[in-house]
Coordinates of C-alpha atoms and ligand atoms in Angstrom, one line a residue:
M101 CA -33.0 -175.9 -87.3
R102 CA -35.8 -177.9 -88.8
D103 CA -36.7 -174.9 -91.0
H104 CA -33.1 -174.4 -92.0
S105 CA -32.9 -178.1 -93.0
K106 CA -36.0 -177.8 -95.1
S107 CA -34.8 -174.7 -96.8
S108 CA -31.3 -176.1 -97.6
T109 CA -32.7 -179.3 -99.3
L110 CA -32.1 -177.6 -102.6
A111 CA -28.5 -176.9 -101.7
T112 CA -27.9 -180.6 -101.0
V113 CA -29.2 -181.4 -104.5
V114 CA -27.3 -178.7 -106.4
A115 CA -23.9 -178.9 -104.6
P116 CA -23.1 -182.6 -105.6
L117 CA -24.1 -181.7 -109.2
L118 CA -21.5 -178.9 -109.2
C119 CA -18.9 -181.6 -108.6
I120 CA -19.5 -183.0 -112.1
P121 CA -17.8 -180.2 -114.1
L122 CA -15.1 -179.9 -111.4
Y123 CA -14.0 -183.6 -111.3
W124 CA -15.4 -185.2 -114.5
E125 CA -12.1 -185.3 -116.2
S126 CA -9.9 -186.3 -113.3
T127 CA -12.2 -189.0 -111.8
A128 CA -13.0 -192.5 -113.1
A129 CA -16.6 -192.8 -114.2
V130 CA -17.6 -195.8 -112.1
P131 CA -16.6 -194.4 -108.6
F132 CA -18.0 -191.0 -109.7
G133 CA -21.3 -192.6 -110.7
I134 CA -21.5 -194.7 -107.5
W135 CA -20.8 -191.6 -105.4
L136 CA -23.5 -189.6 -107.2
F137 CA -25.9 -192.5 -106.7
V138 CA -25.2 -192.8 -103.0
M139 CA -25.4 -189.0 -102.6
A140 CA -28.8 -189.1 -104.4
M141 CA -30.0 -191.8 -102.0
A142 CA -28.7 -189.8 -99.0
V143 CA -30.5 -186.7 -100.2
V144 CA -33.8 -188.6 -100.6
A145 CA -33.4 -190.2 -97.2
R146 CA -32.6 -186.8 -95.7
Y147 CA -35.7 -185.3 -97.3
L148 CA -37.9 -188.0 -95.9
L149 CA -36.4 -187.8 -92.4
I150 CA -36.8 -184.0 -92.3
Q151 CA -40.4 -184.3 -93.6
S152 CA -41.2 -186.8 -90.8
I153 CA -40.5 -184.0 -88.2
G154 CA -44.1 -183.0 -87.6
A155 CA -45.7 -179.7 -86.5
E156 CA -46.4 -181.3 -83.1
P157 CA -43.0 -181.2 -81.5
Q158 CA -41.5 -184.5 -80.0
P159 CA -38.0 -183.3 -79.1
S160 CA -36.2 -186.6 -78.8
R161 CA -37.6 -188.2 -81.9
D162 CA -37.3 -184.9 -83.9
F163 CA -33.6 -184.5 -83.0
K164 CA -32.9 -188.1 -83.9
H165 CA -34.4 -187.7 -87.3
L166 CA -32.7 -184.4 -87.9
N167 CA -29.3 -185.6 -86.8
M168 CA -29.5 -188.7 -89.0
A169 CA -30.7 -186.7 -92.0
I170 CA -27.9 -184.2 -92.0
G171 CA -25.2 -186.8 -90.9
L172 CA -26.1 -189.0 -93.8
V173 CA -25.4 -186.3 -96.4
T174 CA -22.2 -185.1 -94.8
L175 CA -20.9 -188.7 -94.6
V176 CA -21.3 -189.0 -98.4
W177 CA -19.4 -185.6 -98.7
G178 CA -16.7 -187.1 -96.4
M179 CA -16.5 -190.2 -98.8
G180 CA -15.7 -187.7 -101.6
W181 CA -12.1 -187.6 -100.3
Y182 CA -11.6 -191.1 -101.6
V183 CA -13.4 -190.5 -104.9
F184 CA -12.2 -187.1 -106.1
V185 CA -8.9 -186.4 -104.4
Q186 CA -5.6 -187.9 -105.9
P187 CA -3.2 -188.1 -102.9
G188 CA -0.3 -186.5 -104.8
D189 CA -2.5 -183.9 -106.7
I190 CA -2.4 -180.6 -104.8
V191 CA -5.1 -179.0 -107.0
S192 CA -7.8 -181.8 -106.4
Y193 CA -6.8 -181.8 -102.7
L194 CA -7.2 -178.0 -102.4
L195 CA -10.4 -178.0 -104.3
Y196 CA -12.0 -180.6 -102.1
Q197 CA -10.7 -178.9 -99.0
I198 CA -12.6 -175.7 -100.1
I199 CA -15.7 -177.7 -100.7
S200 CA -15.4 -179.4 -97.3
L201 CA -14.9 -176.0 -95.6
T202 CA -17.8 -174.5 -97.4
V203 CA -20.0 -177.4 -96.2
L204 CA -18.6 -176.9 -92.7
F205 CA -19.6 -173.2 -92.6
F206 CA -23.0 -174.0 -94.1
G207 CA -23.6 -176.3 -91.2
M208 CA -22.4 -173.7 -88.7
V209 CA -25.0 -171.3 -89.8
G210 CA -27.9 -173.8 -89.5
Y211 CA -27.0 -176.2 -86.8
C212 CA -24.6 -174.9 -84.2
I213 CA -27.4 -173.8 -81.8
D214 CA -27.4 -177.5 -80.7
W215 CA -23.9 -178.8 -80.4
K216 CA -24.9 -182.5 -80.7
T217 CA -26.7 -181.8 -84.0
F218 CA -23.7 -179.8 -85.2
A219 CA -21.4 -182.7 -84.3
A220 CA -23.8 -185.1 -86.1
F221 CA -23.3 -182.8 -89.1
V222 CA -19.6 -182.1 -88.9
V223 CA -18.0 -185.4 -87.6
P224 CA -19.1 -187.5 -90.6
L225 CA -17.7 -184.7 -92.8
K226 CA -14.3 -184.4 -91.1
A227 CA -13.6 -187.9 -89.8
P228 CA -13.1 -189.4 -93.3
E229 CA -10.8 -186.4 -94.1
L230 CA -8.7 -187.2 -91.0
L231 CA -8.5 -190.9 -92.0
F232 CA -7.5 -189.8 -95.5
I233 CA -4.7 -187.7 -94.1
G234 CA -3.5 -190.7 -92.0
L235 CA -3.6 -193.0 -95.0
H236 CA -1.7 -190.6 -97.2
F237 CA 0.5 -189.3 -94.6
D238 CA 3.6 -188.9 -96.9
Q239 CA 1.8 -187.1 -99.8
I240 CA -0.2 -184.6 -97.9
V241 CA 0.6 -180.8 -97.8
W242 CA 0.8 -180.5 -94.0
P243 CA 0.0 -176.8 -93.4
I244 CA -3.3 -177.2 -95.3
A245 CA -4.2 -180.4 -93.5
L246 CA -3.3 -178.8 -90.2
G247 CA -5.3 -175.7 -90.9
S248 CA -8.3 -177.8 -91.9
M249 CA -8.1 -179.7 -88.6
V250 CA -7.7 -176.5 -86.6
A251 CA -10.8 -175.1 -88.4
F252 CA -12.7 -178.4 -87.5
Y253 CA -11.7 -178.1 -83.8
M254 CA -12.6 -174.4 -83.6
A255 CA -15.9 -175.0 -85.3
L256 CA -16.7 -177.8 -82.8
K257 CA -15.7 -175.5 -79.9
M258 CA -17.7 -172.6 -81.3
A259 CA -20.7 -174.8 -81.7
F260 CA -20.4 -176.0 -78.1
L261 CA -20.1 -172.4 -76.7
F262 CA -22.8 -171.1 -78.9
A263 CA -25.1 -174.0 -78.0
K264 CA -24.6 -173.3 -74.3
S265 CA -25.3 -169.6 -74.6
W266 CA -28.3 -170.2 -76.9
E267 CA -29.7 -172.7 -74.3
K268 CA -29.3 -170.1 -71.6
S269 CA -31.0 -167.4 -73.6
F270 CA -33.7 -169.8 -74.7
A271 CA -34.3 -170.7 -71.0
L272 CA -34.4 -167.0 -70.1
G273 CA -36.8 -166.4 -73.0
Q274 CA -39.1 -169.1 -71.7
K275 CA -38.9 -167.7 -68.2
N276 CA -39.7 -164.3 -69.6
D277 CA -42.7 -165.7 -71.6
A278 CA -43.9 -167.4 -68.4
L279 CA -43.5 -164.2 -66.4
I280 CA -45.3 -162.1 -69.1
A281 CA -48.1 -164.7 -69.2
Q282 CA -48.4 -164.5 -65.4
L283 CA -48.4 -160.7 -65.5
V284 CA -51.1 -160.7 -68.2
E285 CA -53.1 -163.2 -66.1
E286 CA -52.7 -161.0 -63.0
K287 CA -53.6 -157.9 -64.9
N288 CA -56.8 -159.5 -66.3
A289 CA -57.7 -160.8 -62.9
S290 CA -57.2 -157.3 -61.3
M291 CA -59.2 -155.7 -64.2
E292 CA -62.0 -158.3 -63.6
A293 CA -61.9 -157.7 -59.9
N294 CA -62.1 -153.9 -60.5
L295 CA -65.1 -154.4 -62.8
A296 CA -66.7 -156.7 -60.4
K297 CA -66.1 -154.1 -57.7
S298 CA -67.8 -151.4 -59.8
E299 CA -70.7 -153.7 -60.6
F300 CA -71.0 -154.6 -56.9
I301 CA -71.1 -151.0 -55.9
A302 CA -73.7 -150.2 -58.5
T303 CA -75.9 -153.2 -57.6
A304 CA -75.5 -152.9 -53.8
S305 CA -76.3 -149.2 -53.9
H306 CA -79.4 -149.7 -56.1
D307 CA -81.4 -151.1 -53.2
L308 CA -80.3 -148.4 -50.9
R309 CA -81.1 -145.6 -53.3
Q310 CA -84.8 -146.4 -53.5
P311 CA -85.6 -145.7 -49.8
M312 CA -83.1 -142.8 -49.8
Q313 CA -85.2 -141.2 -52.5
S314 CA -88.4 -141.4 -50.4
I315 CA -86.5 -139.9 -47.4
N316 CA -85.3 -137.1 -49.6
I317 CA -88.7 -136.2 -50.9
F318 CA -90.5 -136.5 -47.6
V319 CA -87.9 -134.2 -46.0
D320 CA -88.5 -131.7 -48.8
L321 CA -92.2 -131.8 -48.1
I322 CA -91.7 -130.6 -44.6
D323 CA -92.0 -126.8 -44.2
P324 CA -89.5 -125.8 -41.6
H325 CA -91.4 -122.6 -40.9
Q326 CA -94.2 -124.6 -39.4
L327 CA -91.9 -126.2 -36.9
N328 CA -91.0 -124.8 -33.5
E329 CA -87.5 -123.6 -32.8
S330 CA -86.0 -126.8 -31.4
S331 CA -87.6 -129.0 -34.0
R332 CA -86.4 -126.7 -36.7
T333 CA -82.8 -127.1 -35.4
I334 CA -83.1 -130.9 -35.4
F335 CA -84.7 -130.7 -38.9
G336 CA -81.8 -128.6 -40.2
R337 CA -79.3 -131.2 -38.9
M338 CA -81.3 -134.0 -40.4
R339 CA -81.2 -132.3 -43.8
K340 CA -77.5 -131.8 -43.5
S341 CA -76.9 -135.5 -42.8
I342 CA -79.2 -136.4 -45.7
A343 CA -77.2 -134.1 -48.0
V344 CA -74.0 -135.9 -46.9
L345 CA -75.6 -139.2 -47.6
N346 CA -76.7 -138.1 -51.0
R347 CA -73.2 -136.9 -51.8
M348 CA -71.8 -140.2 -50.8
F349 CA -74.3 -142.1 -53.0
N350 CA -73.5 -140.0 -56.0
T351 CA -69.7 -140.3 -55.4
L352 CA -70.2 -144.1 -55.4
L353 CA -72.2 -143.9 -58.6
D354 CA -69.5 -141.7 -60.2
I355 CA -66.6 -144.1 -59.3
S356 CA -68.6 -147.1 -60.6
K357 CA -69.2 -145.4 -63.9
L358 CA -65.5 -144.7 -64.4
D359 CA -64.6 -148.3 -65.1
S360 CA -62.6 -149.4 -68.1
K361 CA -65.5 -149.0 -70.4
F362 CA -66.0 -145.2 -70.0
V363 CA -65.3 -143.1 -73.0
V364 CA -64.4 -139.4 -73.6
R365 CA -67.1 -137.7 -75.8
E366 CA -65.8 -134.5 -77.4
S367 CA -68.0 -131.7 -78.6
Q368 CA -67.8 -127.9 -78.7
F369 CA -69.2 -126.2 -75.6
Q370 CA -69.2 -122.9 -73.7
L371 CA -67.7 -122.8 -70.3
V372 CA -70.5 -120.5 -69.2
E373 CA -72.9 -123.5 -69.5
I374 CA -70.8 -125.4 -67.0
I375 CA -70.5 -122.4 -64.7
H376 CA -74.3 -122.0 -64.6
N377 CA -74.8 -125.7 -63.7
L378 CA -72.2 -125.4 -61.0
Q379 CA -73.8 -122.2 -59.6
D380 CA -77.2 -123.9 -59.6
S381 CA -75.8 -126.8 -57.6
F382 CA -73.5 -125.1 -55.2
T383 CA -75.3 -121.9 -54.2
D384 CA -77.9 -124.0 -52.4
L385 CA -75.3 -126.4 -50.9
N386 CA -74.5 -124.6 -47.7
T387 CA -76.4 -121.6 -46.7
E388 CA -74.7 -121.2 -43.4
K389 CA -71.2 -120.7 -44.7
K390 CA -69.7 -117.3 -45.2
V391 CA -68.0 -118.2 -48.3
C392 CA -68.0 -116.3 -51.6
L393 CA -67.8 -118.4 -54.8
S394 CA -66.5 -116.7 -57.9
F395 CA -65.7 -117.8 -61.5
E396 CA -63.2 -116.0 -63.7
G397 CA -62.3 -116.4 -67.4
G398 CA -65.5 -118.3 -68.3
H399 CA -66.1 -116.9 -71.8
Y400 CA -64.0 -119.5 -73.6
K401 CA -65.5 -121.9 -76.1
V402 CA -63.8 -125.3 -75.8
L403 CA -63.6 -128.5 -77.8
G404 CA -63.7 -131.4 -75.3
D405 CA -65.9 -133.4 -73.1
P406 CA -68.1 -131.0 -71.1
N407 CA -69.4 -133.6 -68.8
L408 CA -65.9 -134.6 -67.6
V409 CA -64.8 -131.0 -67.1
E410 CA -68.0 -130.4 -65.1
Q411 CA -67.5 -133.6 -63.1
I412 CA -63.9 -132.6 -62.2
L413 CA -64.9 -129.1 -61.2
R414 CA -67.9 -130.5 -59.2
N415 CA -65.6 -132.7 -57.1
L416 CA -63.0 -130.0 -56.6
L417 CA -65.7 -127.4 -55.7
A418 CA -67.5 -129.8 -53.4
N419 CA -64.2 -130.3 -51.5
A420 CA -63.3 -126.6 -51.5
I421 CA -66.7 -125.7 -50.0
Q422 CA -66.6 -128.6 -47.6
Y423 CA -63.1 -127.7 -46.3
T424 CA -63.6 -123.9 -46.2
D425 CA -65.4 -122.3 -43.4
Q426 CA -64.9 -118.7 -44.4
G427 CA -63.2 -116.6 -47.1
H428 CA -63.6 -117.2 -50.7
I429 CA -63.4 -119.9 -53.4
Q430 CA -62.3 -119.0 -56.8
V431 CA -62.6 -121.0 -60.1
R432 CA -60.3 -119.6 -62.8
F433 CA -60.2 -120.8 -66.4
E434 CA -57.4 -120.0 -68.8
A435 CA -56.0 -121.0 -72.1
K436 CA -52.4 -122.4 -71.8
S437 CA -50.9 -123.0 -75.3
D438 CA -54.5 -123.0 -76.6
A439 CA -55.5 -125.8 -74.2
L440 CA -58.0 -125.4 -71.4
S441 CA -56.6 -125.2 -67.8
F442 CA -58.5 -124.4 -64.7
S443 CA -57.9 -124.0 -61.0
V444 CA -60.0 -124.0 -57.8
T445 CA -58.5 -121.9 -55.1
D446 CA -59.9 -121.9 -51.5
T447 CA -59.1 -120.2 -48.2
G448 CA -59.9 -123.4 -46.2
C449 CA -58.1 -125.6 -43.7
G450 CA -55.4 -126.7 -46.2
I451 CA -53.7 -130.0 -46.5
P452 CA -50.5 -131.1 -44.5
A453 CA -47.5 -131.6 -46.9
A454 CA -47.2 -135.3 -45.8
D455 CA -50.7 -136.0 -47.1
L456 CA -50.3 -134.3 -50.5
P457 CA -48.9 -137.4 -52.3
L458 CA -51.8 -139.6 -50.9
I459 CA -54.9 -137.5 -51.3
F460 CA -55.6 -138.8 -54.9
N461 CA -55.6 -142.4 -53.7
E462 CA -59.0 -144.2 -53.4
F463 CA -60.6 -144.0 -50.0
Y464 CA -57.8 -141.8 -48.6
R465 CA -58.9 -139.2 -46.1
S466 CA -56.5 -137.0 -44.3
D467 CA -56.4 -137.3 -40.5
H468 CA -56.2 -133.5 -40.4
S469 CA -59.8 -133.2 -41.5
R470 CA -61.3 -136.6 -41.1
S471 CA -62.9 -136.0 -37.7
Q472 CA -64.5 -132.7 -38.7
Y473 CA -65.9 -133.5 -42.1
D474 CA -67.8 -136.4 -43.7
G475 CA -66.7 -138.1 -46.9
L476 CA -65.7 -141.3 -48.5
G477 CA -62.2 -140.4 -49.8
L478 CA -63.2 -140.9 -53.4
G479 CA -63.7 -137.3 -54.8
L480 CA -60.1 -136.7 -55.7
A481 CA -59.6 -140.4 -56.9
I482 CA -62.5 -139.7 -59.4
V483 CA -60.7 -136.4 -60.5
S484 CA -57.4 -138.3 -60.9
R485 CA -59.0 -141.1 -63.0
I486 CA -60.8 -138.6 -65.3
V487 CA -57.6 -136.5 -65.7
K488 CA -55.6 -139.7 -66.5
K489 CA -58.3 -140.8 -69.0
I490 CA -58.2 -137.4 -70.9
Q491 CA -54.4 -137.4 -70.7
G492 CA -54.3 -134.2 -68.7
Q493 CA -52.5 -133.2 -65.5
C494 CA -53.6 -132.4 -62.0
R495 CA -51.5 -130.7 -59.3
V496 CA -52.1 -129.3 -55.8
Q497 CA -50.5 -126.6 -53.7
S498 CA -51.6 -126.2 -50.2
E499 CA -50.7 -124.6 -46.9
V500 CA -52.3 -125.7 -43.6
G501 CA -54.6 -122.9 -42.3
R502 CA -54.3 -120.8 -45.4
G503 CA -56.0 -122.9 -48.2
S504 CA -55.4 -124.9 -51.3
V505 CA -55.1 -124.6 -55.1
F506 CA -56.0 -127.5 -57.3
T507 CA -55.0 -127.0 -60.9
V508 CA -56.0 -129.1 -63.9
D509 CA -54.4 -128.9 -67.3
T510 CA -56.6 -130.6 -70.0
P511 CA -55.7 -131.3 -73.6
F512 CA -59.1 -129.8 -74.7
A513 CA -58.6 -127.1 -77.3
V514 CA -59.8 -123.6 -76.6
V515 CA -61.5 -122.7 -79.9
S516 CA -62.3 -119.1 -79.1
Q517 CA -60.6 -116.5 -76.9
P518 CA -62.7 -114.7 -74.3
V519 CA -64.2 -111.4 -75.5
R520 CA -62.9 -108.8 -73.1
E521 CA -63.8 -105.1 -73.0
K522 CA -61.0 -102.9 -71.9
G523 CA -59.9 -103.8 -68.3
Q524 CA -62.9 -106.0 -67.7
V525 CA -62.7 -109.5 -66.5
F526 CA -65.6 -111.9 -66.7
T527 CA -66.7 -112.9 -63.3
A528 CA -69.7 -114.8 -62.4
Q529 CA -70.1 -114.4 -58.7
S530 CA -72.4 -115.7 -56.1
T531 CA -72.3 -115.7 -52.4
L532 CA -73.3 -119.0 -50.8
Q533 CA -74.8 -117.2 -47.8
S534 CA -77.0 -115.0 -49.8
T535 CA -78.8 -117.7 -51.8
K536 CA -82.3 -118.3 -50.8
P537 CA -83.9 -121.7 -51.4
E538 CA -86.7 -121.7 -54.0
T539 CA -90.2 -121.6 -52.5
H540 CA -93.2 -123.5 -53.8
E541 CA -95.1 -120.3 -54.2
S542 CA -92.7 -119.1 -56.9
Q543 CA -93.7 -122.1 -59.0
T544 CA -97.4 -121.5 -59.2
A545 CA -96.8 -120.1 -62.6
Q546 CA -96.5 -123.7 -63.7
A547 CA -100.3 -124.2 -63.2
K548 CA -102.1 -126.3 -65.8
R549 CA -98.9 -127.9 -66.9
Q550 CA -99.8 -131.6 -67.3
L551 CA -97.4 -133.9 -65.6
G552 CA -97.7 -137.7 -65.9
I553 CA -96.1 -139.8 -63.2
I554 CA -95.4 -143.6 -63.4
E555 CA -94.0 -144.9 -60.1
N556 CA -94.5 -148.3 -58.5
D557 CA -93.4 -147.3 -55.0
E558 CA -96.6 -146.1 -53.4
S559 CA -95.0 -143.8 -50.8
L560 CA -92.9 -142.1 -53.5
Q561 CA -95.9 -141.8 -55.8
Q562 CA -97.8 -140.0 -53.0
A563 CA -94.8 -137.8 -52.3
Y564 CA -94.5 -136.8 -55.9
Q565 CA -98.2 -136.1 -56.2
Q566 CA -98.2 -134.0 -53.1
Y567 CA -95.1 -132.0 -54.0
F568 CA -96.0 -131.3 -57.7
T569 CA -99.6 -130.5 -56.9
L570 CA -98.4 -128.0 -54.3
A571 CA -96.0 -126.6 -56.9
G572 CA -98.9 -125.9 -59.2
Y573 CA -98.8 -128.9 -61.7
S574 CA -101.8 -130.9 -62.8
V575 CA -100.5 -134.3 -61.7
H576 CA -101.7 -137.6 -63.3
I577 CA -100.6 -140.8 -61.7
I578 CA -100.5 -143.4 -64.5
P579 CA -100.9 -147.1 -63.6
Y580 CA -98.2 -149.4 -64.7
E581 CA -100.2 -152.7 -64.9
E582 CA -100.9 -153.1 -68.7
D583 CA -104.7 -153.3 -68.7
A584 CA -105.1 -150.4 -66.2
F585 CA -102.6 -148.5 -68.3
A586 CA -104.5 -149.1 -71.5
A587 CA -107.8 -148.0 -69.9
H588 CA -106.2 -144.9 -68.4
L589 CA -105.0 -143.7 -71.8
A590 CA -108.7 -142.8 -72.6
V591 CA -108.9 -140.3 -69.8
L592 CA -105.5 -138.8 -69.9
P593 CA -105.1 -135.2 -71.3
K594 CA -102.1 -134.4 -73.5
L595 CA -99.1 -134.5 -71.2
D596 CA -96.4 -131.9 -71.1
F597 CA -93.9 -134.1 -69.3
I598 CA -93.6 -137.7 -68.2
L599 CA -91.7 -138.6 -65.0
S600 CA -91.2 -142.3 -64.6
D601 CA -89.4 -144.9 -62.6
F602 CA -87.4 -147.5 -64.6
R603 CA -88.3 -150.9 -63.2
L604 CA -92.1 -151.2 -63.3
G605 CA -93.3 -154.8 -62.8
S606 CA -93.0 -156.8 -66.0
K607 CA -92.3 -153.7 -68.2
D608 CA -90.1 -150.7 -67.8
G609 CA -90.3 -147.0 -68.0
I610 CA -89.1 -146.9 -71.6
Y611 CA -92.0 -149.1 -72.6
F612 CA -94.7 -146.8 -71.0
I613 CA -93.0 -143.6 -72.2
T614 CA -93.0 -144.9 -75.8
Q615 CA -96.6 -146.0 -75.5
L616 CA -97.6 -142.5 -74.3
R617 CA -95.7 -140.8 -77.0
E618 CA -97.4 -143.0 -79.6
E619 CA -100.8 -142.3 -78.1
F620 CA -100.4 -138.6 -78.3
N621 CA -98.3 -138.7 -81.5
H622 CA -95.8 -136.4 -79.9
D623 CA -92.3 -136.7 -78.6
I624 CA -93.3 -135.7 -75.0
P625 CA -90.2 -134.8 -72.9
A626 CA -89.6 -137.5 -70.4
C627 CA -87.3 -138.3 -67.6
I628 CA -86.6 -141.6 -65.9
V629 CA -85.7 -141.3 -62.2
T630 CA -84.0 -144.6 -61.3
A631 CA -81.7 -146.3 -58.9
D632 CA -80.5 -148.5 -61.7
T633 CA -77.1 -147.1 -62.7
S634 CA -75.9 -149.7 -65.3
P635 CA -74.3 -148.1 -68.4
Q636 CA -76.3 -150.3 -70.8
H637 CA -79.5 -148.7 -69.6
L638 CA -78.0 -145.3 -69.8
E639 CA -77.3 -145.9 -73.5
L640 CA -80.9 -147.2 -74.0
F641 CA -82.3 -144.0 -72.5
G642 CA -80.2 -142.0 -74.9
Q643 CA -81.5 -144.0 -77.9
H644 CA -85.1 -143.3 -76.8
N645 CA -84.5 -139.6 -76.2
I646 CA -85.3 -140.0 -72.5
D647 CA -83.4 -138.0 -69.9
V648 CA -82.2 -139.8 -66.7
M649 CA -81.7 -138.8 -63.1
Y650 CA -80.3 -141.1 -60.5
K651 CA -81.8 -141.7 -57.0
P652 CA -81.3 -140.3 -54.5
I653 CA -82.0 -136.9 -55.9
D654 CA -83.8 -134.1 -54.1
I655 CA -87.2 -133.2 -55.5
K656 CA -86.3 -129.5 -56.1
T657 CA -83.6 -130.6 -58.6
I658 CA -86.2 -132.8 -60.4
E659 CA -88.7 -129.9 -60.5
K660 CA -86.1 -127.5 -61.8
F661 CA -85.2 -130.0 -64.5
I662 CA -88.8 -130.5 -65.5
S663 CA -89.6 -126.8 -65.7
H664 CA -86.5 -126.3 -67.9
R665 CA -87.5 -129.2 -70.2
M666 CA -91.2 -128.3 -70.5
P667 CA -92.3 -126.5 -73.7
Ligands
ADP844 P1 -63.3 -136.8 -49.2 O1 -63.4 -135.3 -49.4 O2 -64.5 -137.5 -49.4 O3 -62.6 -137.1 -47.9 P2 -61.4 -136.6 -51.4 O4 -60.8 -137.7 -52.2 O5 -62.3 -135.6 -52.1 O6 -62.3 -137.3 -50.3 O7 -60.3 -135.9 -50.7 C1 -59.3 -136.6 -50.0 C2 -58.7 -135.8 -48.8 O8 -58.0 -134.7 -49.3 C3 -59.8 -135.3 -47.9 O9 -60.2 -136.2 -46.9 C4 -59.2 -134.0 -47.4 O10 -58.4 -134.3 -46.3 C5 -58.2 -133.6 -48.5 N1 -58.8 -132.4 -49.3 C6 -59.3 -132.5 -50.5 N2 -59.6 -131.3 -51.0 C7 -59.3 -130.4 -50.0 C8 -59.4 -129.0 -49.8 N3 -59.9 -128.2 -50.8 N4 -59.0 -128.5 -48.7 C9 -58.5 -129.2 -47.7 N5 -58.4 -130.6 -47.8 C10 -58.8 -131.2 -48.9

């Protein structure tokens, strides 16, 4: 209303001036001049009152000023009846009636959202007209006067009704705004809580990862062939439990990485690369199971995020292997409308129909399998989060006792079709049972490879030294105290690989790796093995061209990685 008043100031100046050509001849100069003067005063007063309504709202004062401002001007318009209209002259009467109605409608547009303001506008306009009719009772054209009064009454009623409904919708709007503000606040709070949860998981698991890493490596250093029968059985069980613990740690790490900040990084990749990684990881996983793992349709080239595709498959495959005691597990890739889809089919224990809608929830574990198998109930929640992030779809079909099929449709474009010879289907196949663990003897070919190790945990340092020396590397333990480090540089040969911890006293692994690279004037391949999983550090490692592995990780995987990265 304040804005309407401000914008109609010009109209209050122009409208009285328009009366000059209309009534100049029929009106005496003195009353006309007085009316124009009074109107000019009213317009100035109106302007000042409206300007006094500040940007800081003070409702009662603002309404008072607004009502006075508009009432003043319409009162002068009301006075016009006595200045311009000759009681017996129908033309001047009708003309002023039209002016009066126009002013009335003008006010309806601007002021009827508050009925008191509308009344302050319209009563000073119409009351003088009513009085005029009363005074000139015998000379008035009754139908016109009656019509004008009916219009006045209807306008007041309309303003009243409109003001009421506007008040209601305004109150509802305010309620809505308050609800939206509350929702936003709650959403922010839950996002913060989620982030805090992720950070807590990452920090809490950091301190547990360090000793887990030592356990992993010492267990790897034990040669089961040198144990007697019963110790070997116990040792096998211990290894299994450690593998479960490792899986749980890595699942916690995965879920903490998938907070709101994670991004999809697209590039072109061959599915075969992913298949090889999965085969590497899963053929060793369970040597006791009579399960055959096969891949089909892996010759596609895809534009998408290979890490996310691999992570989804890794989780689905880990489940398939975990919940399948015999039979086969098949991973199939296909192009659906030129987008990548894949499925993991197993012949395992299956999932009861009642559990199917729940298995993608965080920490949900089906009672059907809970007692038999270990897990955290996060694997499928991770799959579901990634699929949502990439705007894909995931579905599951399962029958208890017969097996399950998990299918994922991604939006990632298949950029080349598989090359197929007549009737031939690409199948990378491996049988879990047939895979033999790598032996140290097979790695003696690595002899004379110079491996630098920077690690502040003494037991881990010893374990690394023992393992890599046995594996045929020439191992150099590099001190991480600055003076000792500088002195050691003089006796170090040119390194082929640097394996470092991240947190090393007052410095970190990045610092020492950079120093070593500068000393040898060569971008020596390097990997940081750390329990620190924060995303900022991950980015830093990338910027320095340093690979990263997270503890706990078994030493064979570290060794495999080193031998691939060495020149
Ligand atoms: P976890 O395997 O750690 O329990 P997940 O989130 O990966 O957690 O899976 C949730 C539940 O779904 C599992 O507890 C299991 O009951 C069921 N499930 C998942 N995959 C399979 C599968 N391939 N076969 C049978 N049950 C499965």
